[in-house]
Amino acid sequence: MKAKRLSIFIFLAISTWAFEGHGQVTINQSSFLRASAQVDSAYTPSQTTVSLPAEGSAQYWDYSTLSYNYVYLYTYLDAAQDPAFNNAFSKISSSFSFQAFQTQGWNYDGMDANEWYAVGRTTRDSAFSITAISGGANDSLFFPASTEAYGGRTDYMKFPTTYPDQWTQTRTEITPFALTVGAFALNHTPGEGKRTQIETREIKGYGKLTIALADGSPSQTLDVLLLKVQRTSIDSFFLGGSLAPAPLMAAFGINQGMSVY
């Protein structure tokens, strides 16, 4: 059974780590002011309608009149000495989901003179009863602790980056598990989930940006690049070295060719 998760979502992000030269905005590693230990924040506006930024050169994006309902904080820790990966720059606590089940761990990124990129992840031991799904009193799903360097590549930002650069890359993520389901004669049978993630990043414009700060006052005007990201994920599940059987995957709500948008 192969579940194709066309989890395609597009979002727009504006990079505020840039310098301007000859009217164009370019990001180099030296101008990418990101510390290995820092807190990123994201705000949800109280307005019901917010215009997407216009694309193109020499734009001015004014979001200084927005007000905010919620703030989300993302805390990154320095990972240079972390034994999990010798090329890690920072890490962030994360949860990894399979349907209603979540296992905790860390996501790692790296940085060098050429790019800021995804490195890999670690996960902790997690065990769940699946009696409500499969019916067996002793049925369970177990995720063992793992350390996984991603296959392939995802560069969050390349150095240098300028308008109208773009790049498409593919990486794979492997999640090992063990499954016990009496009705299928499975007893701690090893399996894995394989996610193939295809990501396209496009610099869609450059210009100047003003945003509303948390206290409602306008920020200083920033020289920025407009970054558009499109991501597609395709999930496959294997059990005992073969594709997981369709009736079992159906019990978990996963079907051949399943698309999620």
PDB file of C-alpha atoms in Angstrom:
ATOM      1  CA  MET A   1       0.000   0.000   0.000  1.00  0.00           C
ATOM      2  CA  LYS A   2       1.367   3.319  -1.018  1.00  0.00           C
ATOM      3  CA  ALA A   3      -0.354   6.438   0.209  1.00  0.00           C
ATOM      4  CA  LYS A   4       0.338   9.438  -1.968  1.00  0.00           C
ATOM      5  CA  ARG A   5       0.037  12.462   0.249  1.00  0.00           C
ATOM      6  CA  LEU A   6      -0.160  15.369  -2.097  1.00  0.00           C
ATOM      7  CA  SER A   7       0.013  17.580   0.939  1.00  0.00           C
ATOM      8  CA  ILE A   8       0.646  20.612  -1.204  1.00  0.00           C
ATOM      9  CA  PHE A   9       0.595  23.907   0.540  1.00  0.00           C
ATOM     10  CA  ILE A  10       1.906  27.245  -0.588  1.00  0.00           C
ATOM     11  CA  PHE A  11       2.880  30.006   1.736  1.00  0.00           C
ATOM     12  CA  LEU A  12       4.617  33.319   1.331  1.00  0.00           C
ATOM     13  CA  ALA A  13       7.456  34.371   3.585  1.00  0.00           C
ATOM     14  CA  ILE A  14       9.408  37.589   3.600  1.00  0.00           C
ATOM     15  CA  SER A  15      13.049  37.347   4.544  1.00  0.00           C
ATOM     16  CA  THR A  16      14.287  40.230   6.635  1.00  0.00           C
ATOM     17  CA  TRP A  17      17.965  39.296   6.534  1.00  0.00           C
ATOM     18  CA  ALA A  18      19.237  41.144   3.492  1.00  0.00           C
ATOM     19  CA  PHE A  19      21.288  44.020   2.208  1.00  0.00           C
ATOM     20  CA  GLU A  20      20.604  46.238  -0.761  1.00  0.00           C
ATOM     21  CA  GLY A  21      22.994  47.039  -3.561  1.00  0.00           C
ATOM     22  CA  HIS A  22      22.299  48.854  -6.835  1.00  0.00           C
ATOM     23  CA  GLY A  23      18.534  48.653  -6.142  1.00  0.00           C
ATOM     24  CA  GLN A  24      18.540  44.854  -5.933  1.00  0.00           C
ATOM     25  CA  VAL A  25      18.395  42.889  -2.661  1.00  0.00           C
ATOM     26  CA  THR A  26      20.781  39.974  -2.139  1.00  0.00           C
ATOM     27  CA  ILE A  27      21.235  37.615   0.802  1.00  0.00           C
ATOM     28  CA  ASN A  28      24.713  36.286   1.603  1.00  0.00           C
ATOM     29  CA  GLN A  29      25.729  34.255   4.631  1.00  0.00           C
ATOM     30  CA  SER A  30      27.315  37.367   6.151  1.00  0.00           C
ATOM     31  CA  SER A  31      24.052  39.327   5.827  1.00  0.00           C
ATOM     32  CA  PHE A  32      21.849  36.441   6.970  1.00  0.00           C
ATOM     33  CA  LEU A  33      21.622  37.517  10.588  1.00  0.00           C
ATOM     34  CA  ARG A  34      20.508  34.252  12.144  1.00  0.00           C
ATOM     35  CA  ALA A  35      21.976  33.016  15.430  1.00  0.00           C
ATOM     36  CA  SER A  36      22.209  29.314  16.248  1.00  0.00           C
ATOM     37  CA  ALA A  37      20.177  29.965  19.414  1.00  0.00           C
ATOM     38  CA  GLN A  38      17.260  32.311  18.867  1.00  0.00           C
ATOM     39  CA  VAL A  39      13.465  32.609  19.069  1.00  0.00           C
ATOM     40  CA  ASP A  40      11.440  33.049  15.884  1.00  0.00           C
ATOM     41  CA  SER A  41       7.950  34.507  16.140  1.00  0.00           C
ATOM     42  CA  ALA A  42       4.893  34.326  13.904  1.00  0.00           C
ATOM     43  CA  TYR A  43       1.733  36.375  14.318  1.00  0.00           C
ATOM     44  CA  THR A  44      -1.847  35.742  13.211  1.00  0.00           C
ATOM     45  CA  PRO A  45      -3.661  38.970  12.296  1.00  0.00           C
ATOM     46  CA  SER A  46      -7.044  39.877  13.740  1.00  0.00           C
ATOM     47  CA  GLN A  47      -8.191  41.160  10.349  1.00  0.00           C
ATOM     48  CA  THR A  48     -10.297  38.661   8.405  1.00  0.00           C
ATOM     49  CA  THR A  49      -8.733  39.628   5.073  1.00  0.00           C
ATOM     50  CA  VAL A  50      -5.055  40.358   4.457  1.00  0.00           C
ATOM     51  CA  SER A  51      -3.767  41.040   0.959  1.00  0.00           C
ATOM     52  CA  LEU A  52      -0.938  38.848  -0.288  1.00  0.00           C
ATOM     53  CA  PRO A  53       2.203  40.772  -1.207  1.00  0.00           C
ATOM     54  CA  ALA A  54       2.517  41.830  -4.835  1.00  0.00           C
ATOM     55  CA  GLU A  55       5.284  40.097  -6.759  1.00  0.00           C
ATOM     56  CA  GLY A  56       8.035  41.765  -8.763  1.00  0.00           C
ATOM     57  CA  SER A  57      10.935  44.171  -8.417  1.00  0.00           C
ATOM     58  CA  ALA A  58      11.172  47.312  -6.276  1.00  0.00           C
ATOM     59  CA  GLN A  59       7.969  46.629  -4.329  1.00  0.00           C
ATOM     60  CA  TYR A  60       6.843  48.325  -1.121  1.00  0.00           C
ATOM     61  CA  TRP A  61       4.880  46.084   1.244  1.00  0.00           C
ATOM     62  CA  ASP A  62       3.133  47.997   4.017  1.00  0.00           C
ATOM     63  CA  TYR A  63       1.611  45.823   6.749  1.00  0.00           C
ATOM     64  CA  SER A  64       2.046  48.399   9.495  1.00  0.00           C
ATOM     65  CA  THR A  65      -1.708  48.676  10.159  1.00  0.00           C
ATOM     66  CA  LEU A  66      -2.217  45.019  11.069  1.00  0.00           C
ATOM     67  CA  SER A  67      -3.213  43.978  14.574  1.00  0.00           C
ATOM     68  CA  TYR A  68      -2.601  40.509  15.977  1.00  0.00           C
ATOM     69  CA  ASN A  69      -4.640  37.837  17.742  1.00  0.00           C
ATOM     70  CA  TYR A  70      -1.951  35.288  18.532  1.00  0.00           C
ATOM     71  CA  VAL A  71       1.794  34.977  18.609  1.00  0.00           C
ATOM     72  CA  TYR A  72       3.640  31.706  18.066  1.00  0.00           C
ATOM     73  CA  LEU A  73       7.169  31.332  19.401  1.00  0.00           C
ATOM     74  CA  TYR A  74       9.680  28.862  17.961  1.00  0.00           C
ATOM     75  CA  THR A  75      12.720  28.363  20.171  1.00  0.00           C
ATOM     76  CA  TYR A  76      15.916  27.197  18.470  1.00  0.00           C
ATOM     77  CA  LEU A  77      18.866  25.911  20.491  1.00  0.00           C
ATOM     78  CA  ASP A  78      22.523  25.824  19.512  1.00  0.00           C
ATOM     79  CA  ALA A  79      23.379  22.333  18.226  1.00  0.00           C
ATOM     80  CA  ALA A  80      27.031  22.707  17.252  1.00  0.00           C
ATOM     81  CA  GLN A  81      28.109  20.314  20.029  1.00  0.00           C
ATOM     82  CA  ASP A  82      25.112  17.987  19.773  1.00  0.00           C
ATOM     83  CA  PRO A  83      26.335  14.394  19.286  1.00  0.00           C
ATOM     84  CA  ALA A  84      23.423  13.507  16.981  1.00  0.00           C
ATOM     85  CA  PHE A  85      24.853  15.347  13.941  1.00  0.00           C
ATOM     86  CA  ASN A  86      28.342  16.748  13.453  1.00  0.00           C
ATOM     87  CA  ASN A  87      27.145  19.317  10.890  1.00  0.00           C
ATOM     88  CA  ALA A  88      24.232  20.729  12.905  1.00  0.00           C
ATOM     89  CA  PHE A  89      23.837  24.472  13.442  1.00  0.00           C
ATOM     90  CA  SER A  90      20.657  24.610  15.538  1.00  0.00           C
ATOM     91  CA  LYS A  91      17.735  22.423  16.604  1.00  0.00           C
ATOM     92  CA  ILE A  92      14.085  22.851  17.556  1.00  0.00           C
ATOM     93  CA  SER A  93      11.790  20.579  19.552  1.00  0.00           C
ATOM     94  CA  SER A  94       9.190  18.992  17.275  1.00  0.00           C
ATOM     95  CA  SER A  95       6.446  16.395  17.188  1.00  0.00           C
ATOM     96  CA  PHE A  96       6.123  13.898  14.356  1.00  0.00           C
ATOM     97  CA  SER A  97       2.624  12.685  13.582  1.00  0.00           C
ATOM     98  CA  PHE A  98       1.103   9.546  12.133  1.00  0.00           C
ATOM     99  CA  GLN A  99      -2.669   9.977  12.075  1.00  0.00           C
ATOM    100  CA  ALA A 100      -3.663  10.607  15.740  1.00  0.00           C
ATOM    101  CA  PHE A 101      -0.309   9.445  17.136  1.00  0.00           C
ATOM    102  CA  GLN A 102       2.604  11.741  17.882  1.00  0.00           C
ATOM    103  CA  THR A 103       6.192  11.051  18.849  1.00  0.00           C
ATOM    104  CA  GLN A 104       8.480  13.783  20.163  1.00  0.00           C
ATOM    105  CA  GLY A 105      11.973  14.681  19.058  1.00  0.00           C
ATOM    106  CA  TRP A 106      14.201  17.346  17.518  1.00  0.00           C
ATOM    107  CA  ASN A 107      14.619  18.822  14.043  1.00  0.00           C
ATOM    108  CA  TYR A 108      18.161  19.891  13.089  1.00  0.00           C
ATOM    109  CA  ASP A 109      19.387  22.401  10.526  1.00  0.00           C
ATOM    110  CA  GLY A 110      22.849  23.279   9.274  1.00  0.00           C
ATOM    111  CA  MET A 111      24.545  26.335   7.807  1.00  0.00           C
ATOM    112  CA  ASP A 112      27.679  26.866   5.752  1.00  0.00           C
ATOM    113  CA  ALA A 113      28.964  29.410   3.250  1.00  0.00           C
ATOM    114  CA  ASN A 114      26.580  28.141   0.556  1.00  0.00           C
ATOM    115  CA  GLU A 115      23.224  27.462   2.229  1.00  0.00           C
ATOM    116  CA  TRP A 116      21.014  27.096   5.302  1.00  0.00           C
ATOM    117  CA  TYR A 117      19.631  23.566   5.049  1.00  0.00           C
ATOM    118  CA  ALA A 118      17.771  20.667   6.680  1.00  0.00           C
ATOM    119  CA  VAL A 119      20.049  18.096   8.350  1.00  0.00           C
ATOM    120  CA  GLY A 120      17.923  15.448  10.040  1.00  0.00           C
ATOM    121  CA  ARG A 121      15.936  14.583  13.127  1.00  0.00           C
ATOM    122  CA  THR A 122      15.899  12.504  16.273  1.00  0.00           C
ATOM    123  CA  THR A 123      12.840  10.860  17.846  1.00  0.00           C
ATOM    124  CA  ARG A 124      12.128   9.324  21.250  1.00  0.00           C
ATOM    125  CA  ASP A 125      10.618   5.957  22.179  1.00  0.00           C
ATOM    126  CA  SER A 126       6.823   6.193  22.004  1.00  0.00           C
ATOM    127  CA  ALA A 127       4.250   3.416  22.445  1.00  0.00           C
ATOM    128  CA  PHE A 128       0.498   3.606  21.786  1.00  0.00           C
ATOM    129  CA  SER A 129      -2.451   1.279  22.181  1.00  0.00           C
ATOM    130  CA  ILE A 130      -4.396   0.920  18.928  1.00  0.00           C
ATOM    131  CA  THR A 131      -7.233  -1.178  20.342  1.00  0.00           C
ATOM    132  CA  ALA A 132      -9.767   1.446  19.268  1.00  0.00           C
ATOM    133  CA  ILE A 133      -8.574   1.067  15.657  1.00  0.00           C
ATOM    134  CA  SER A 134      -7.807  -2.637  15.268  1.00  0.00           C
ATOM    135  CA  GLY A 135      -9.938  -4.189  18.022  1.00  0.00           C
ATOM    136  CA  GLY A 136      -7.293  -6.341  19.703  1.00  0.00           C
ATOM    137  CA  ALA A 137      -6.765  -5.791  23.421  1.00  0.00           C
ATOM    138  CA  ASN A 138      -2.977  -6.037  23.069  1.00  0.00           C
ATOM    139  CA  ASP A 139      -2.616  -4.313  19.707  1.00  0.00           C
ATOM    140  CA  SER A 140      -0.006  -1.559  19.728  1.00  0.00           C
ATOM    141  CA  LEU A 141       2.075   0.835  17.650  1.00  0.00           C
ATOM    142  CA  PHE A 142       5.641   1.483  18.793  1.00  0.00           C
ATOM    143  CA  PHE A 143       8.078   4.117  17.514  1.00  0.00           C
ATOM    144  CA  PRO A 144      11.665   3.333  18.604  1.00  0.00           C
ATOM    145  CA  ALA A 145      14.144   6.094  19.346  1.00  0.00           C
ATOM    146  CA  SER A 146      15.963   6.975  16.148  1.00  0.00           C
ATOM    147  CA  THR A 147      18.512   9.364  14.661  1.00  0.00           C
ATOM    148  CA  GLU A 148      18.017   9.996  10.965  1.00  0.00           C
ATOM    149  CA  ALA A 149      20.026  12.096   8.534  1.00  0.00           C
ATOM    150  CA  TYR A 150      17.705  13.065   5.706  1.00  0.00           C
ATOM    151  CA  GLY A 151      18.326  11.597   2.293  1.00  0.00           C
ATOM    152  CA  GLY A 152      18.478  14.089  -0.549  1.00  0.00           C
ATOM    153  CA  ARG A 153      18.462  17.801   0.175  1.00  0.00           C
ATOM    154  CA  THR A 154      16.347  20.764   1.265  1.00  0.00           C
ATOM    155  CA  ASP A 155      18.029  24.171   1.277  1.00  0.00           C
ATOM    156  CA  TYR A 156      15.930  26.723   3.141  1.00  0.00           C
ATOM    157  CA  MET A 157      18.115  29.517   1.793  1.00  0.00           C
ATOM    158  CA  LYS A 158      21.017  29.550  -0.629  1.00  0.00           C
ATOM    159  CA  PHE A 159      23.920  32.004  -0.479  1.00  0.00           C
ATOM    160  CA  PRO A 160      23.893  34.242  -2.361  1.00  0.00           C
ATOM    161  CA  THR A 161      20.173  34.493  -3.130  1.00  0.00           C
ATOM    162  CA  THR A 162      18.550  37.269  -5.124  1.00  0.00           C
ATOM    163  CA  TYR A 163      15.534  37.904  -7.360  1.00  0.00           C
ATOM    164  CA  PRO A 164      14.444  35.871  -9.396  1.00  0.00           C
ATOM    165  CA  ASP A 165      16.326  32.788  -8.100  1.00  0.00           C
ATOM    166  CA  GLN A 166      14.511  29.495  -7.611  1.00  0.00           C
ATOM    167  CA  TRP A 167      15.396  25.892  -6.782  1.00  0.00           C
ATOM    168  CA  THR A 168      13.599  22.544  -6.496  1.00  0.00           C
ATOM    169  CA  GLN A 169      14.913  19.739  -4.286  1.00  0.00           C
ATOM    170  CA  THR A 170      13.794  16.375  -2.933  1.00  0.00           C
ATOM    171  CA  ARG A 171      14.499  14.771   0.425  1.00  0.00           C
ATOM    172  CA  THR A 172      13.391  11.548   2.114  1.00  0.00           C
ATOM    173  CA  GLU A 173      12.436  10.994   5.744  1.00  0.00           C
ATOM    174  CA  ILE A 174      12.287   7.491   7.249  1.00  0.00           C
ATOM    175  CA  THR A 175      10.202   6.749  10.367  1.00  0.00           C
ATOM    176  CA  PRO A 176      10.731   3.240  11.825  1.00  0.00           C
ATOM    177  CA  PHE A 177       7.960   1.573  13.824  1.00  0.00           C
ATOM    178  CA  ALA A 178       6.829  -1.812  15.136  1.00  0.00           C
ATOM    179  CA  LEU A 179       3.226  -2.990  14.863  1.00  0.00           C
ATOM    180  CA  THR A 180       1.278  -5.565  16.858  1.00  0.00           C
ATOM    181  CA  VAL A 181      -2.146  -6.525  15.467  1.00  0.00           C
ATOM    182  CA  GLY A 182      -3.541  -9.915  16.482  1.00  0.00           C
ATOM    183  CA  ALA A 183      -6.045 -10.064  13.615  1.00  0.00           C
ATOM    184  CA  PHE A 184      -3.174  -9.848  11.094  1.00  0.00           C
ATOM    185  CA  ALA A 185      -0.799 -12.142  13.060  1.00  0.00           C
ATOM    186  CA  LEU A 186       1.591  -9.235  13.591  1.00  0.00           C
ATOM    187  CA  ASN A 187       3.704  -9.325  16.736  1.00  0.00           C
ATOM    188  CA  HIS A 188       6.011  -6.328  17.060  1.00  0.00           C
ATOM    189  CA  THR A 189       6.563  -6.576  13.307  1.00  0.00           C
ATOM    190  CA  PRO A 190       9.066  -3.963  12.096  1.00  0.00           C
ATOM    191  CA  GLY A 191       7.961  -1.424   9.541  1.00  0.00           C
ATOM    192  CA  GLU A 192       8.752   2.049   8.314  1.00  0.00           C
ATOM    193  CA  GLY A 193       7.092   5.093   6.892  1.00  0.00           C
ATOM    194  CA  LYS A 194       8.918   6.772   4.027  1.00  0.00           C
ATOM    195  CA  ARG A 195       8.092  10.354   3.132  1.00  0.00           C
ATOM    196  CA  THR A 196       9.384  11.856  -0.101  1.00  0.00           C
ATOM    197  CA  GLN A 197       9.197  15.627   0.098  1.00  0.00           C
ATOM    198  CA  ILE A 198       9.567  17.761  -3.022  1.00  0.00           C
ATOM    199  CA  GLU A 199      10.013  21.456  -2.389  1.00  0.00           C
ATOM    200  CA  THR A 200      10.255  24.420  -4.750  1.00  0.00           C
ATOM    201  CA  ARG A 201      11.455  27.774  -3.433  1.00  0.00           C
ATOM    202  CA  GLU A 202      11.125  30.878  -5.583  1.00  0.00           C
ATOM    203  CA  ILE A 203      12.222  34.445  -4.960  1.00  0.00           C
ATOM    204  CA  LYS A 204       9.159  36.244  -6.316  1.00  0.00           C
ATOM    205  CA  GLY A 205      10.204  39.822  -5.673  1.00  0.00           C
ATOM    206  CA  TYR A 206      12.281  42.292  -3.719  1.00  0.00           C
ATOM    207  CA  GLY A 207      11.691  45.654  -2.133  1.00  0.00           C
ATOM    208  CA  LYS A 208      10.942  47.273   1.199  1.00  0.00           C
ATOM    209  CA  LEU A 209       8.721  46.087   4.038  1.00  0.00           C
ATOM    210  CA  THR A 210       7.074  47.713   7.035  1.00  0.00           C
ATOM    211  CA  ILE A 211       5.157  45.606   9.562  1.00  0.00           C
ATOM    212  CA  ALA A 212       3.284  46.268  12.772  1.00  0.00           C
ATOM    213  CA  LEU A 213       5.246  45.406  15.896  1.00  0.00           C
ATOM    214  CA  ALA A 214       3.668  43.557  18.815  1.00  0.00           C
ATOM    215  CA  ASP A 215       2.821  46.855  20.532  1.00  0.00           C
ATOM    216  CA  GLY A 216       1.090  48.165  17.403  1.00  0.00           C
ATOM    217  CA  SER A 217       3.796  50.604  16.359  1.00  0.00           C
ATOM    218  CA  PRO A 218       5.305  50.371  12.843  1.00  0.00           C
ATOM    219  CA  SER A 219       8.675  48.733  12.365  1.00  0.00           C
ATOM    220  CA  GLN A 220      11.570  50.358  10.606  1.00  0.00           C
ATOM    221  CA  THR A 221      11.575  49.893   6.829  1.00  0.00           C
ATOM    222  CA  LEU A 222      13.414  46.708   5.885  1.00  0.00           C
ATOM    223  CA  ASP A 223      15.066  45.658   2.621  1.00  0.00           C
ATOM    224  CA  VAL A 224      13.649  42.215   1.877  1.00  0.00           C
ATOM    225  CA  LEU A 225      13.199  39.364  -0.573  1.00  0.00           C
ATOM    226  CA  LEU A 226       9.791  37.755  -1.121  1.00  0.00           C
ATOM    227  CA  LEU A 227      10.054  33.963  -0.861  1.00  0.00           C
ATOM    228  CA  LYS A 228       7.363  31.555  -2.073  1.00  0.00           C
ATOM    229  CA  VAL A 229       7.508  27.890  -1.034  1.00  0.00           C
ATOM    230  CA  GLN A 230       5.542  25.007  -2.541  1.00  0.00           C
ATOM    231  CA  ARG A 231       5.834  21.592  -0.915  1.00  0.00           C
ATOM    232  CA  THR A 232       4.516  18.177  -1.973  1.00  0.00           C
ATOM    233  CA  SER A 233       4.769  15.100   0.277  1.00  0.00           C
ATOM    234  CA  ILE A 234       4.306  11.486  -0.843  1.00  0.00           C
ATOM    235  CA  ASP A 235       4.042   8.861   1.914  1.00  0.00           C
ATOM    236  CA  SER A 236       4.683   5.116   1.570  1.00  0.00           C
ATOM    237  CA  PHE A 237       4.335   2.546   4.367  1.00  0.00           C
ATOM    238  CA  PHE A 238       6.145  -0.769   4.588  1.00  0.00           C
ATOM    239  CA  LEU A 239       5.686  -3.719   6.924  1.00  0.00           C
ATOM    240  CA  GLY A 240       8.025  -6.683   7.208  1.00  0.00           C
ATOM    241  CA  GLY A 241       9.941  -5.481   4.150  1.00  0.00           C
ATOM    242  CA  SER A 242       6.888  -5.221   1.869  1.00  0.00           C
ATOM    243  CA  LEU A 243       4.242  -2.606   1.173  1.00  0.00           C
ATOM    244  CA  ALA A 244       1.702  -2.620   4.009  1.00  0.00           C
ATOM    245  CA  PRO A 245      -1.516  -4.514   3.125  1.00  0.00           C
ATOM    246  CA  ALA A 246      -4.482  -2.460   1.978  1.00  0.00           C
ATOM    247  CA  PRO A 247      -6.990  -3.698   4.622  1.00  0.00           C
ATOM    248  CA  LEU A 248      -4.592  -2.774   7.412  1.00  0.00           C
ATOM    249  CA  MET A 249      -3.884   0.675   5.989  1.00  0.00           C
ATOM    250  CA  ALA A 250      -7.618   1.244   5.554  1.00  0.00           C
ATOM    251  CA  ALA A 251      -8.046   0.704   9.294  1.00  0.00           C
ATOM    252  CA  PHE A 252      -5.705   3.653   9.840  1.00  0.00           C
ATOM    253  CA  GLY A 253      -7.612   5.789   7.335  1.00  0.00           C
ATOM    254  CA  ILE A 254      -4.918   5.628   4.647  1.00  0.00           C
ATOM    255  CA  ASN A 255      -5.848   4.680   1.107  1.00  0.00           C
ATOM    256  CA  GLN A 256      -4.039   4.256  -2.182  1.00  0.00           C
ATOM    257  CA  GLY A 257      -3.642   7.644  -3.855  1.00  0.00           C
ATOM    258  CA  MET A 258      -4.919   9.564  -0.843  1.00  0.00           C
ATOM    259  CA  SER A 259      -4.542  13.298  -1.421  1.00  0.00           C
ATOM    260  CA  VAL A 260      -4.483  15.905   1.323  1.00  0.00           C
ATOM    261  CA  TYR A 261      -4.431  19.619   0.469  1.00  0.00           C
TER     262      TYR A 261
END
